[in-house]
mmCIF file of C-alpha atoms in Angstrom:
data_model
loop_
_atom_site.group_PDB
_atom_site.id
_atom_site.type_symbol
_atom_site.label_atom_id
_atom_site.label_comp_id
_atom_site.label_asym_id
_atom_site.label_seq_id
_atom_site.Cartn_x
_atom_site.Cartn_y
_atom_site.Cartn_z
ATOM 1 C CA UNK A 4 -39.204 -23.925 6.433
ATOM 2 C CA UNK A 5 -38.784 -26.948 4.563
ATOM 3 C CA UNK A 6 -36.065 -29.923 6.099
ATOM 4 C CA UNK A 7 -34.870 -33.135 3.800
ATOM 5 C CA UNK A 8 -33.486 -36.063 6.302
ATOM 6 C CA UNK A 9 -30.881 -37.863 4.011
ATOM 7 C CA UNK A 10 -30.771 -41.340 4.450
ATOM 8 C CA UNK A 11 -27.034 -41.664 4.590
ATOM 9 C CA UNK A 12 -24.978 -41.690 7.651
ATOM 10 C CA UNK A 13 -22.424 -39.212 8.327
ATOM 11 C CA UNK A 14 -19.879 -40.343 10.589
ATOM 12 C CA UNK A 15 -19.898 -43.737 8.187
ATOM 13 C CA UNK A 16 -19.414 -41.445 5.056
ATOM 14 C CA UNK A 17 -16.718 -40.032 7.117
ATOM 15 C CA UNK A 18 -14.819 -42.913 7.730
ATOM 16 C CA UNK A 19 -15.085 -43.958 4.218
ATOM 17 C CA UNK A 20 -13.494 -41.539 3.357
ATOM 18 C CA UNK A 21 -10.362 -41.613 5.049
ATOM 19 C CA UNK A 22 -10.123 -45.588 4.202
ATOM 20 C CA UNK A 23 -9.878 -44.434 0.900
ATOM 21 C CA UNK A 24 -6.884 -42.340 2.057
ATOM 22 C CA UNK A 25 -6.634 -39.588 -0.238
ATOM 23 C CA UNK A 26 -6.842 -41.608 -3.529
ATOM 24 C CA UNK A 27 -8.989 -41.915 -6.103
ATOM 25 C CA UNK A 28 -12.398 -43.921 -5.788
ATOM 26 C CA UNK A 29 -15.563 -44.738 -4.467
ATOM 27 C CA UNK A 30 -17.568 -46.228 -1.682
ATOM 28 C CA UNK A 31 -21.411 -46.837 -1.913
ATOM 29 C CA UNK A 32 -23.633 -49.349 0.445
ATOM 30 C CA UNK A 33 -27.379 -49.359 0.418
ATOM 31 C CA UNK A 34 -30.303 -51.639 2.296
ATOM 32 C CA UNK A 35 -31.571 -53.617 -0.174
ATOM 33 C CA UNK A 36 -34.892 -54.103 1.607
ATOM 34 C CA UNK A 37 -35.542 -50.830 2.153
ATOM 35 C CA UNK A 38 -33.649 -48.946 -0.777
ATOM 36 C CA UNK A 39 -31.451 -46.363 1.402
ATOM 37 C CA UNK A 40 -28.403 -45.410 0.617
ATOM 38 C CA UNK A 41 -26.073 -45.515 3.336
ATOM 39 C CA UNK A 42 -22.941 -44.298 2.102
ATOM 40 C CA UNK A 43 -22.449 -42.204 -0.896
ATOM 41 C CA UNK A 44 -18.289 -41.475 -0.464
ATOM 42 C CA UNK A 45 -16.665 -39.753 -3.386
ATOM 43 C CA UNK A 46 -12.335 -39.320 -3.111
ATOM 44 C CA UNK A 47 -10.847 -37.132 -3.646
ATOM 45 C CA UNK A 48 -13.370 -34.423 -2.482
ATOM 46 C CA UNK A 49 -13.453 -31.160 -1.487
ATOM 47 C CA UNK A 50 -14.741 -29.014 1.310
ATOM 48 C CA UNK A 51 -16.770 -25.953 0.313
ATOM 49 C CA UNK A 52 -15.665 -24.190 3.262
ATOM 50 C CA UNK A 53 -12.724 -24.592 3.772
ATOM 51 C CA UNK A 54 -9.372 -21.881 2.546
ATOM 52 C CA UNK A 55 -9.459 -22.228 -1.742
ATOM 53 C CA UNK A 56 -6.698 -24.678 -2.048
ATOM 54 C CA UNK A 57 -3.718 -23.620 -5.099
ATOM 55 C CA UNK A 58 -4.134 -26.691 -6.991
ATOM 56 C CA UNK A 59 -7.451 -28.772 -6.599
ATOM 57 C CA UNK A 60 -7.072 -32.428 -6.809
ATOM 58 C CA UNK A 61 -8.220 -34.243 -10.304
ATOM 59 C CA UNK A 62 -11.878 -34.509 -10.969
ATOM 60 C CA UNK A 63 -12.727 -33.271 -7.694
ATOM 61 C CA UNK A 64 -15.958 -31.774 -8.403
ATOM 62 C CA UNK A 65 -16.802 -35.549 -9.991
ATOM 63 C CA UNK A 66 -19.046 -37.907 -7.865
ATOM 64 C CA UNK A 67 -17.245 -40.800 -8.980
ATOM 65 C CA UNK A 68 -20.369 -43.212 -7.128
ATOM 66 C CA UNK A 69 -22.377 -42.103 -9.813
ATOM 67 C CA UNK A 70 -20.944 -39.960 -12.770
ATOM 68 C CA UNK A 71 -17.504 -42.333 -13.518
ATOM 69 C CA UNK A 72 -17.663 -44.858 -15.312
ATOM 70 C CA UNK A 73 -14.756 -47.429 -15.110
ATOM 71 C CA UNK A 74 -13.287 -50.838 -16.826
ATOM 72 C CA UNK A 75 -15.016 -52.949 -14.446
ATOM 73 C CA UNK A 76 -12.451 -55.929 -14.878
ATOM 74 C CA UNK A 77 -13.910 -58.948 -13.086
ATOM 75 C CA UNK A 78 -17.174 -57.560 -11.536
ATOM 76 C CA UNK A 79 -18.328 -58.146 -15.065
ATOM 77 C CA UNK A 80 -18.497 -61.699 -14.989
ATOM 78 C CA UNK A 81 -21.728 -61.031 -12.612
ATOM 79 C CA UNK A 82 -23.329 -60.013 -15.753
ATOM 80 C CA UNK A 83 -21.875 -62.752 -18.347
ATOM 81 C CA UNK A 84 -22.515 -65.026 -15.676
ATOM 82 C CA UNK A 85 -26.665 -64.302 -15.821
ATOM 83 C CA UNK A 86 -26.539 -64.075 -19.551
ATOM 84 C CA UNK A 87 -25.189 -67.752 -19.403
ATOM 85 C CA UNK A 88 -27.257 -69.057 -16.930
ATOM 86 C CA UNK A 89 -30.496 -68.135 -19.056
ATOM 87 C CA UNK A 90 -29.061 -68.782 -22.536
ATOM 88 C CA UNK A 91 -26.705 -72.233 -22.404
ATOM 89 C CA UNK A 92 -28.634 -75.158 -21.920
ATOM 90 C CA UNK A 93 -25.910 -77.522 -20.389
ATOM 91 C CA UNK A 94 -23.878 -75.320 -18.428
ATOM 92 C CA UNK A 95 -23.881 -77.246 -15.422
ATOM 93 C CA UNK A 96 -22.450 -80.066 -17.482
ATOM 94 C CA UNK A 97 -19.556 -78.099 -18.352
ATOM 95 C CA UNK A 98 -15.849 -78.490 -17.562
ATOM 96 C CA UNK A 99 -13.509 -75.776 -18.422
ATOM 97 C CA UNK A 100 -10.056 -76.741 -18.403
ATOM 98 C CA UNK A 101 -7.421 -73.782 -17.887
ATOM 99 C CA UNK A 102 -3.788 -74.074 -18.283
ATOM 100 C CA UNK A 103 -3.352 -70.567 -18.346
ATOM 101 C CA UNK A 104 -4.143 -69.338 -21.690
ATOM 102 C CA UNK A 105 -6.690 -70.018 -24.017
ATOM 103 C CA UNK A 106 -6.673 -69.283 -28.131
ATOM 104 C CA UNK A 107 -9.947 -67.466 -29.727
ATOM 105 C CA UNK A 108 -9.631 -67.227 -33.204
ATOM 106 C CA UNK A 109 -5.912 -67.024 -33.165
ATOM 107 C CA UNK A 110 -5.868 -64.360 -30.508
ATOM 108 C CA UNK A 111 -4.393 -65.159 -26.591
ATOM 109 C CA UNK A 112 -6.609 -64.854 -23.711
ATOM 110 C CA UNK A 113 -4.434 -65.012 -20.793
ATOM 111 C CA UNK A 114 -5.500 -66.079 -17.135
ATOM 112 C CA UNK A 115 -3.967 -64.874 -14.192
ATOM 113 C CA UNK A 116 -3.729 -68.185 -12.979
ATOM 114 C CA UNK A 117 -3.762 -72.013 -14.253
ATOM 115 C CA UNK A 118 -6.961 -73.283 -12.635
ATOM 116 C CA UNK A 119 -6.846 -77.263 -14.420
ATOM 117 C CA UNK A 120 -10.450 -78.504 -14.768
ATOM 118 C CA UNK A 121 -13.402 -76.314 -13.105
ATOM 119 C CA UNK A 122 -16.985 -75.933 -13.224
ATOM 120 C CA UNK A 123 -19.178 -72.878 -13.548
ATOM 121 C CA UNK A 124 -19.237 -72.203 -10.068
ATOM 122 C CA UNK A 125 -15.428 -73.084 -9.503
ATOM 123 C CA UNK A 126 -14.979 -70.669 -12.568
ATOM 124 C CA UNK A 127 -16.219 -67.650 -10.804
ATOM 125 C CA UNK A 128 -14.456 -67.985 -7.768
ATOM 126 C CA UNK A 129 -11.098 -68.669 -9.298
ATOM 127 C CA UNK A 130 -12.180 -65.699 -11.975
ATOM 128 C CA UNK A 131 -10.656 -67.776 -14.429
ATOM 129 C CA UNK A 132 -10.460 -65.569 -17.550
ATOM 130 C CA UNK A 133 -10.239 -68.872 -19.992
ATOM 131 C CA UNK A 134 -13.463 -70.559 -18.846
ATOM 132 C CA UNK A 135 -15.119 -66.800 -18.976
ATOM 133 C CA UNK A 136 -13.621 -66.549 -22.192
ATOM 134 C CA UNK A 137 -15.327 -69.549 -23.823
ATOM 135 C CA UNK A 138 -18.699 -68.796 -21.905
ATOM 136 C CA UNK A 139 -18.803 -65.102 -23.346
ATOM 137 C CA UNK A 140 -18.088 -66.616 -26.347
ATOM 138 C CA UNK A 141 -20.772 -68.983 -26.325
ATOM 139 C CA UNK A 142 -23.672 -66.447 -25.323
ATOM 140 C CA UNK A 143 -22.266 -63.945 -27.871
ATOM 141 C CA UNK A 144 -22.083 -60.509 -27.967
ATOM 142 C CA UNK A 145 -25.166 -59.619 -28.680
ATOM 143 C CA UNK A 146 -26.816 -61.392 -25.845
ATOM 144 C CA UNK A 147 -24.015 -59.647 -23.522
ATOM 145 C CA UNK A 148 -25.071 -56.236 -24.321
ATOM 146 C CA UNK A 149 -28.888 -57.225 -24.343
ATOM 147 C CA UNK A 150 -28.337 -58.492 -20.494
ATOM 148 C CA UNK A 151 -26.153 -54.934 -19.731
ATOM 149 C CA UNK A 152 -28.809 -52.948 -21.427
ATOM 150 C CA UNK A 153 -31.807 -55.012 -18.847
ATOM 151 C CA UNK A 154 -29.764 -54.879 -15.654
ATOM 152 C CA UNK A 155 -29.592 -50.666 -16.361
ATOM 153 C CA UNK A 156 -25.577 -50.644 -16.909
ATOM 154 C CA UNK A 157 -25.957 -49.039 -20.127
ATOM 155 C CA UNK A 158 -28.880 -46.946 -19.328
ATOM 156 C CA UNK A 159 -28.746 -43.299 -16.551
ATOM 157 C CA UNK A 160 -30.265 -43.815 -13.536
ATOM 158 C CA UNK A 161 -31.856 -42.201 -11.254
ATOM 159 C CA UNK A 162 -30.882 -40.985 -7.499
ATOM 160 C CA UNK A 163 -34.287 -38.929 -6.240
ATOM 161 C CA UNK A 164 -32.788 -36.000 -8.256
ATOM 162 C CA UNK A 165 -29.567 -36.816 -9.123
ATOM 163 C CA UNK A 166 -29.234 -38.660 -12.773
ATOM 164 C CA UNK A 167 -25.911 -41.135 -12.595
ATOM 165 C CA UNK A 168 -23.818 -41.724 -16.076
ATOM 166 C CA UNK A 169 -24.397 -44.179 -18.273
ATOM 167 C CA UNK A 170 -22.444 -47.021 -19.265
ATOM 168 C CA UNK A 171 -20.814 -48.764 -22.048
ATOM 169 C CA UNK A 172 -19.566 -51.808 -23.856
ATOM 170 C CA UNK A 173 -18.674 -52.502 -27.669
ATOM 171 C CA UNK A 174 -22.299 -52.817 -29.633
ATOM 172 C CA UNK A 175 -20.588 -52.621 -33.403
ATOM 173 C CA UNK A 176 -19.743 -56.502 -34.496
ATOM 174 C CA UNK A 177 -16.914 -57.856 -32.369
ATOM 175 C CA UNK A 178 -15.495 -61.233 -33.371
ATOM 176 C CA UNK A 179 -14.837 -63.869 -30.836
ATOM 177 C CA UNK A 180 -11.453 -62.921 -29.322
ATOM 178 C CA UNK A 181 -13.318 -59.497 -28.709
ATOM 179 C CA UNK A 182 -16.747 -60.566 -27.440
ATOM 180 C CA UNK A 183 -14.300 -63.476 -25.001
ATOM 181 C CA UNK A 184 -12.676 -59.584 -23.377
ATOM 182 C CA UNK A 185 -16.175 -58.195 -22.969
ATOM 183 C CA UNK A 186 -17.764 -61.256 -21.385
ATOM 184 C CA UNK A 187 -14.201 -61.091 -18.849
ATOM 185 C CA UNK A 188 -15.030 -57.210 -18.396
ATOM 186 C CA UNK A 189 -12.252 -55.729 -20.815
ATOM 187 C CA UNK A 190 -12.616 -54.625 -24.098
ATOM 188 C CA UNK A 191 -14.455 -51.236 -23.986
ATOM 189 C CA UNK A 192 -16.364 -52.145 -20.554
ATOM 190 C CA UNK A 193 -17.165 -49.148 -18.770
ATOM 191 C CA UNK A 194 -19.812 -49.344 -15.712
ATOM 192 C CA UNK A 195 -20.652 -46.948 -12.586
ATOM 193 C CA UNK A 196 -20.088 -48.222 -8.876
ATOM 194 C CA UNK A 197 -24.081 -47.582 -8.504
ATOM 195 C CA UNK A 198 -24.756 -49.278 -11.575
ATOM 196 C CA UNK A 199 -23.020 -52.189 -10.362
ATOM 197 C CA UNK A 200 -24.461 -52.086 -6.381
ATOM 198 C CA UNK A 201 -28.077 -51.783 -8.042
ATOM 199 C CA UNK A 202 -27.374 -55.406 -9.520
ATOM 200 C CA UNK A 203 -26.010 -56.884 -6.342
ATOM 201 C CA UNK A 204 -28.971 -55.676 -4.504
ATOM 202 C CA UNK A 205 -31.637 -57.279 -6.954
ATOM 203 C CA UNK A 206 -29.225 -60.759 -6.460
ATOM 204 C CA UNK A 207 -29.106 -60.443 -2.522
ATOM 205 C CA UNK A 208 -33.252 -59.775 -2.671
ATOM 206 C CA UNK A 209 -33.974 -62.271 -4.760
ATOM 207 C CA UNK A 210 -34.291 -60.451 -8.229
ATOM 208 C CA UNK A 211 -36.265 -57.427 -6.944
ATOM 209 C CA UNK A 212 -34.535 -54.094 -6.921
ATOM 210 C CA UNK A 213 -36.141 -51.859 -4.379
ATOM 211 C CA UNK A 214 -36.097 -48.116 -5.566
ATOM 212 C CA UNK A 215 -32.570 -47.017 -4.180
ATOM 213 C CA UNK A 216 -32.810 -43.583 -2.452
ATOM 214 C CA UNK A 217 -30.931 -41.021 -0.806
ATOM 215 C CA UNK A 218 -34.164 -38.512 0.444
ATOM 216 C CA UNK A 219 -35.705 -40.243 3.214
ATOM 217 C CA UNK A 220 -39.120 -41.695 2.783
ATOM 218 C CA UNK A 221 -41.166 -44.309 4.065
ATOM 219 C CA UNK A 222 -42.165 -45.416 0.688
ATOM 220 C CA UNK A 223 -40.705 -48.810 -0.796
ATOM 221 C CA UNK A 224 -41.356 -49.345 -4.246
ATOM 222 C CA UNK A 225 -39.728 -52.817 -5.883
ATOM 223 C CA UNK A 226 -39.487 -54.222 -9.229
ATOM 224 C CA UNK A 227 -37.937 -57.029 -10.983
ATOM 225 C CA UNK A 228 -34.924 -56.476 -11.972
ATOM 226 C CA UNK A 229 -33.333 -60.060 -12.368
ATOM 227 C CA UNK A 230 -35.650 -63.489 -13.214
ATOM 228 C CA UNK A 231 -35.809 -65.269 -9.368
ATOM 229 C CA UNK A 232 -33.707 -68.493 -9.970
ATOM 230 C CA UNK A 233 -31.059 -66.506 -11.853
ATOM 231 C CA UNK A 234 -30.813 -64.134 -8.801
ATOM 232 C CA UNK A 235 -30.636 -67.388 -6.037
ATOM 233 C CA UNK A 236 -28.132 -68.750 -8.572
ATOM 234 C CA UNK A 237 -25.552 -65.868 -8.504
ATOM 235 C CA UNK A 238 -26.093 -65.201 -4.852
ATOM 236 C CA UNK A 239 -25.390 -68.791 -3.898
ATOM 237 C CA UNK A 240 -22.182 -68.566 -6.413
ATOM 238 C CA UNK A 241 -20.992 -64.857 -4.532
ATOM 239 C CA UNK A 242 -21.438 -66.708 -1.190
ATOM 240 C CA UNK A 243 -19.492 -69.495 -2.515
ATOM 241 C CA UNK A 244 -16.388 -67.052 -4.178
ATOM 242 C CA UNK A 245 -16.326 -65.692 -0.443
ATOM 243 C CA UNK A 246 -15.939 -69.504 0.735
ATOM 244 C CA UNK A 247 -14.115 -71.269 -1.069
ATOM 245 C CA UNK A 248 -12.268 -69.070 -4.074
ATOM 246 C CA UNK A 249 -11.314 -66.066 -1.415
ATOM 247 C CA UNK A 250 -10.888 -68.088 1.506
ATOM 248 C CA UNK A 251 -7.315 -69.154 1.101
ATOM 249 C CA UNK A 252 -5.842 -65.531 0.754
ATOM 250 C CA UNK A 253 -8.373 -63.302 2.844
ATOM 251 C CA UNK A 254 -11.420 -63.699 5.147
ATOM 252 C CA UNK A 255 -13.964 -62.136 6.440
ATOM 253 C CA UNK A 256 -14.300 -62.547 10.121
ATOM 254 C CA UNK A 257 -17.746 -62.209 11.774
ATOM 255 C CA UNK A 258 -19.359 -61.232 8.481
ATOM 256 C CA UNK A 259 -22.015 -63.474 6.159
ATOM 257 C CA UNK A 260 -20.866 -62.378 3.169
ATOM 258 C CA UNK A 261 -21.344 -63.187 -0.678
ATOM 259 C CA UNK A 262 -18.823 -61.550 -2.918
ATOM 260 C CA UNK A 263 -16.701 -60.636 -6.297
ATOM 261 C CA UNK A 264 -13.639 -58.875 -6.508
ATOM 262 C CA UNK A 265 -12.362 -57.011 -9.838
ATOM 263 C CA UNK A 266 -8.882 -55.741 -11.306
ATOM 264 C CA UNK A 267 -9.466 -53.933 -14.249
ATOM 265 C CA UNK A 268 -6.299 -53.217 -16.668
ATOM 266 C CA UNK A 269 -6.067 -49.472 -17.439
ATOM 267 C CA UNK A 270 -3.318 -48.966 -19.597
ATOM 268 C CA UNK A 271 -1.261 -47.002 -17.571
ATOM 269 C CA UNK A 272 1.747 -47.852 -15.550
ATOM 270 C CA UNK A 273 4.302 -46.840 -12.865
ATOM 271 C CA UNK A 274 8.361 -46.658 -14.114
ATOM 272 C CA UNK A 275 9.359 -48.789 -11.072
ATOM 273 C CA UNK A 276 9.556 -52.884 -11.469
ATOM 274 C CA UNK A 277 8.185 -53.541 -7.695
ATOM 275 C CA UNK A 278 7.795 -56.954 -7.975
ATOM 276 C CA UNK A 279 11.222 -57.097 -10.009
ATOM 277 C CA UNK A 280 9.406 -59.016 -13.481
ATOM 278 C CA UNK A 281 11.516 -57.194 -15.785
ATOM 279 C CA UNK A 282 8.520 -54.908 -16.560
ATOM 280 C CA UNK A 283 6.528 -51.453 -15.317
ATOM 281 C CA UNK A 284 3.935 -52.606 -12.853
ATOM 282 C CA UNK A 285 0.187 -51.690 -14.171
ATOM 283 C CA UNK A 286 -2.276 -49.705 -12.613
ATOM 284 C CA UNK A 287 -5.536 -50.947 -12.340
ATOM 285 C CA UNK A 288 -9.041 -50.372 -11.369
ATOM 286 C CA UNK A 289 -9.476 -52.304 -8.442
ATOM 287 C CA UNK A 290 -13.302 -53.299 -6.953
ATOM 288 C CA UNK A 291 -14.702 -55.570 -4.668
ATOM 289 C CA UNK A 292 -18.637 -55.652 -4.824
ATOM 290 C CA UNK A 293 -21.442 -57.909 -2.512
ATOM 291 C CA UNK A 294 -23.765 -58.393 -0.241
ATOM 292 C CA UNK A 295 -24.251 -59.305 3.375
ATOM 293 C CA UNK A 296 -26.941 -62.007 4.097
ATOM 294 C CA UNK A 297 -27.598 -60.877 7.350
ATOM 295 C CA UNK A 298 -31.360 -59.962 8.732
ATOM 296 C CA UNK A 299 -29.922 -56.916 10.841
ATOM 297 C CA UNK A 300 -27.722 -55.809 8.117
ATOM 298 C CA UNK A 301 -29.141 -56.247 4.709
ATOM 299 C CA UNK A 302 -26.704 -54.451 2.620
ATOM 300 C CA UNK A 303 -25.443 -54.332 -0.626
ATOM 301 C CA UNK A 304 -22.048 -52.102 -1.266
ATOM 302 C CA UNK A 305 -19.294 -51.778 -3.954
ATOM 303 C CA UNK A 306 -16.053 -50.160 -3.653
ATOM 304 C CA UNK A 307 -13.472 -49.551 -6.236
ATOM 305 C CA UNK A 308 -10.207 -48.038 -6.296
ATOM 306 C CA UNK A 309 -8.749 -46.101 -9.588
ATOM 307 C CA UNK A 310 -5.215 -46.726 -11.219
ATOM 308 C CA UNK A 311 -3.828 -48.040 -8.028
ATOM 309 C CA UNK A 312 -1.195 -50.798 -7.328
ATOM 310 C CA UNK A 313 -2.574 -54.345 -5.413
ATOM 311 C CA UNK A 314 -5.519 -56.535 -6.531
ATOM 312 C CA UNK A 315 -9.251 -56.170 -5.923
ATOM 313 C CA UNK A 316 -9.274 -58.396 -3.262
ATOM 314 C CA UNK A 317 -6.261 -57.581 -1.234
ATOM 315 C CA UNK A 318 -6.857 -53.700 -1.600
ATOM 316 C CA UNK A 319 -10.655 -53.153 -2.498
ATOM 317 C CA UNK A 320 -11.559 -56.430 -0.269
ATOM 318 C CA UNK A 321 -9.176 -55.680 2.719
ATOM 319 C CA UNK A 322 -10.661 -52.052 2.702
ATOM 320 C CA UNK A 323 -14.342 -53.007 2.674
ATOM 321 C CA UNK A 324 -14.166 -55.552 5.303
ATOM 322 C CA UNK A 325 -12.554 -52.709 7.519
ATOM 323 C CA UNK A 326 -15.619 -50.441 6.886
ATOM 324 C CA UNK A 327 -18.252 -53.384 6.926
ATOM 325 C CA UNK A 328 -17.268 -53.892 10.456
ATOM 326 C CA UNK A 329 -17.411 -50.723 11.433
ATOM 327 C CA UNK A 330 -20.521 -50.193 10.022
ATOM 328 C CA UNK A 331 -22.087 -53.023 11.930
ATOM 329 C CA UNK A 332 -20.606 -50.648 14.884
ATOM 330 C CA UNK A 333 -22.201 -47.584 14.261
ATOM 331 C CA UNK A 334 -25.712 -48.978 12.549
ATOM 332 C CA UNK A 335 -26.156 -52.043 14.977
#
């Protein structure tokens, strides 16, 4: 007889799964040190022995961890951010003033908020869509899909034997009002929730990406996934979007945690007017994705919630800070 120990935990997978309550999405955490995956949660999902249900829920037979591939909304800026680091000389000089909207070639870019003057780091933790606008803009749209096609977001990947979907963002010639919606993580972006842990594992280990794996094995292999100052960089700016951009509508108690949330327009919408704007409420794609810099508990993780009401920070964030700590609970 032949017996495969699986690295993830059961009772955690477990209670993943009922945080995500029956809708749509996806939980995933992994050690970055060691490369096990430690939740793999999948919802809706089905149980192969159980009574064949009359109607079986959409996509259930889809592992949406690995095989759907979403508008990643904000989370994106974790990639334009890198490409801007490495490519724009003074960016640490920079002030981008926001007001609300900003023009590109004629076209609107509109923030969710009015964020006045900001730096790069301020930038990311408000998730000001103007400054990321005129940053994308600046690296272009070539360099953009050059930095997704290195950090594996356009690429399948590999589980041990599983092979994860691939990716995608515009590649024919997008002018600047375009390339300003990929940089922000609209447009055509579509990543996968590992895709996107895989990256915030290389930035909490300092640019190396140990093999991620779900068959057990006491076998670490690492490479370089993201240049070392790049990776300090954006893990010093998550920490910060936890601290100071976060901080005044939701904590994180107890937890050293670096962070960046996502609400990704879909294009589809509910009838009702909930918040009574005079218009159908959206549905969006809402993640939260991070890191905990913590010696016991060296995890990366990404959640993400599909064509849901709420934000990625008060739905996505509320819910992963619920299963963080109970994590720390059952993996002490």
């Amino acid at each position: 007889d032949t017996s495969i120990s699986l690295t993830v935990d059961s009772s955690l997978n477990i209670f993943a799964y009922n945080l995500l309550a029956g809708r749509n999405g996806a939980i995933m955490m992994m050690n970055y040190k060691t490369g096990e995956i430690l939740a793999m949660v999948s919802s809706p999902s089905l149980d192969p022995l159980a009574e064949e249900e009359e109607e079986l829920p959409e996509g259930v037979f889809i592992n949406r961890c690995i095989n759907a591939a979403y508008a990643p909304g904000s989370v994106f800026k974790l990639i334009t951010c890198a490409a801007a680091i490495e490519n724009i000389d003074d960016l640490e000089e920079q002030r981008f003033y926001c007001d609300g909207d900003y023009i590109a070639a004629g076209v609107t870019i509109k923030c969710s908020g009015e964020h006045y003057n900001q730096n790069f780091e301020q930038a990311l933790a408000n998730s000001c869509n103007v400054a990321f606008a005129q940053i994308a803009i600046q690296v272009g749209q070539d360099k953009l899909i050059e930095y997704a096609e290195k950090f594996g977001f356009l690429s399948e990947l590999n589980i041990d034997y599983m092979r994860s979907s691939a990716g995608h963002i515009m590649t024919e010639y997008a002018g600047d009002p375009e390339t300003a919606w990929i940089g922000i993580g609209q447009s055509e972006d579509l990543i996968t929730p590992f895709a996107m842990m895989r990256y915030v594992a290389a930035i909490a280990n300092g640019g190396m990406l140990v093999r991620p794996h779900i068959i057990y094995s006491d076998t670490v292999t690492a490479s370089r996934l993201v240049d070392e100052s790049t990776a300090n960089k954006l893990k010093e700016m998550m920490i910060n979007n936890v601290e100071t951009g976060y901080g005044s509508y939701y904590t994180f108690p107890d937890l050293k945690i670096g962070g960046k949330t996502g609400t990704a327009e879909t294009g589809y919408y509910i009838e009702e007017d909930l918040d009574d704007d005079g218009d159908p409420d959206s549905l969006s794609n809402l993640w939260f994705t991070g890191f905990l810099y913590d010696e016991e508990h060296p995890w990366a993780f990404v959640a993400v919630i599909e064509k849901d009401l709420g934000g990625g920070l008060t739905t996505a964030g509320v819910m992963m800070n619920t299963f963080l700590h109970q994590a720390i609970k059952a993996m002490p």
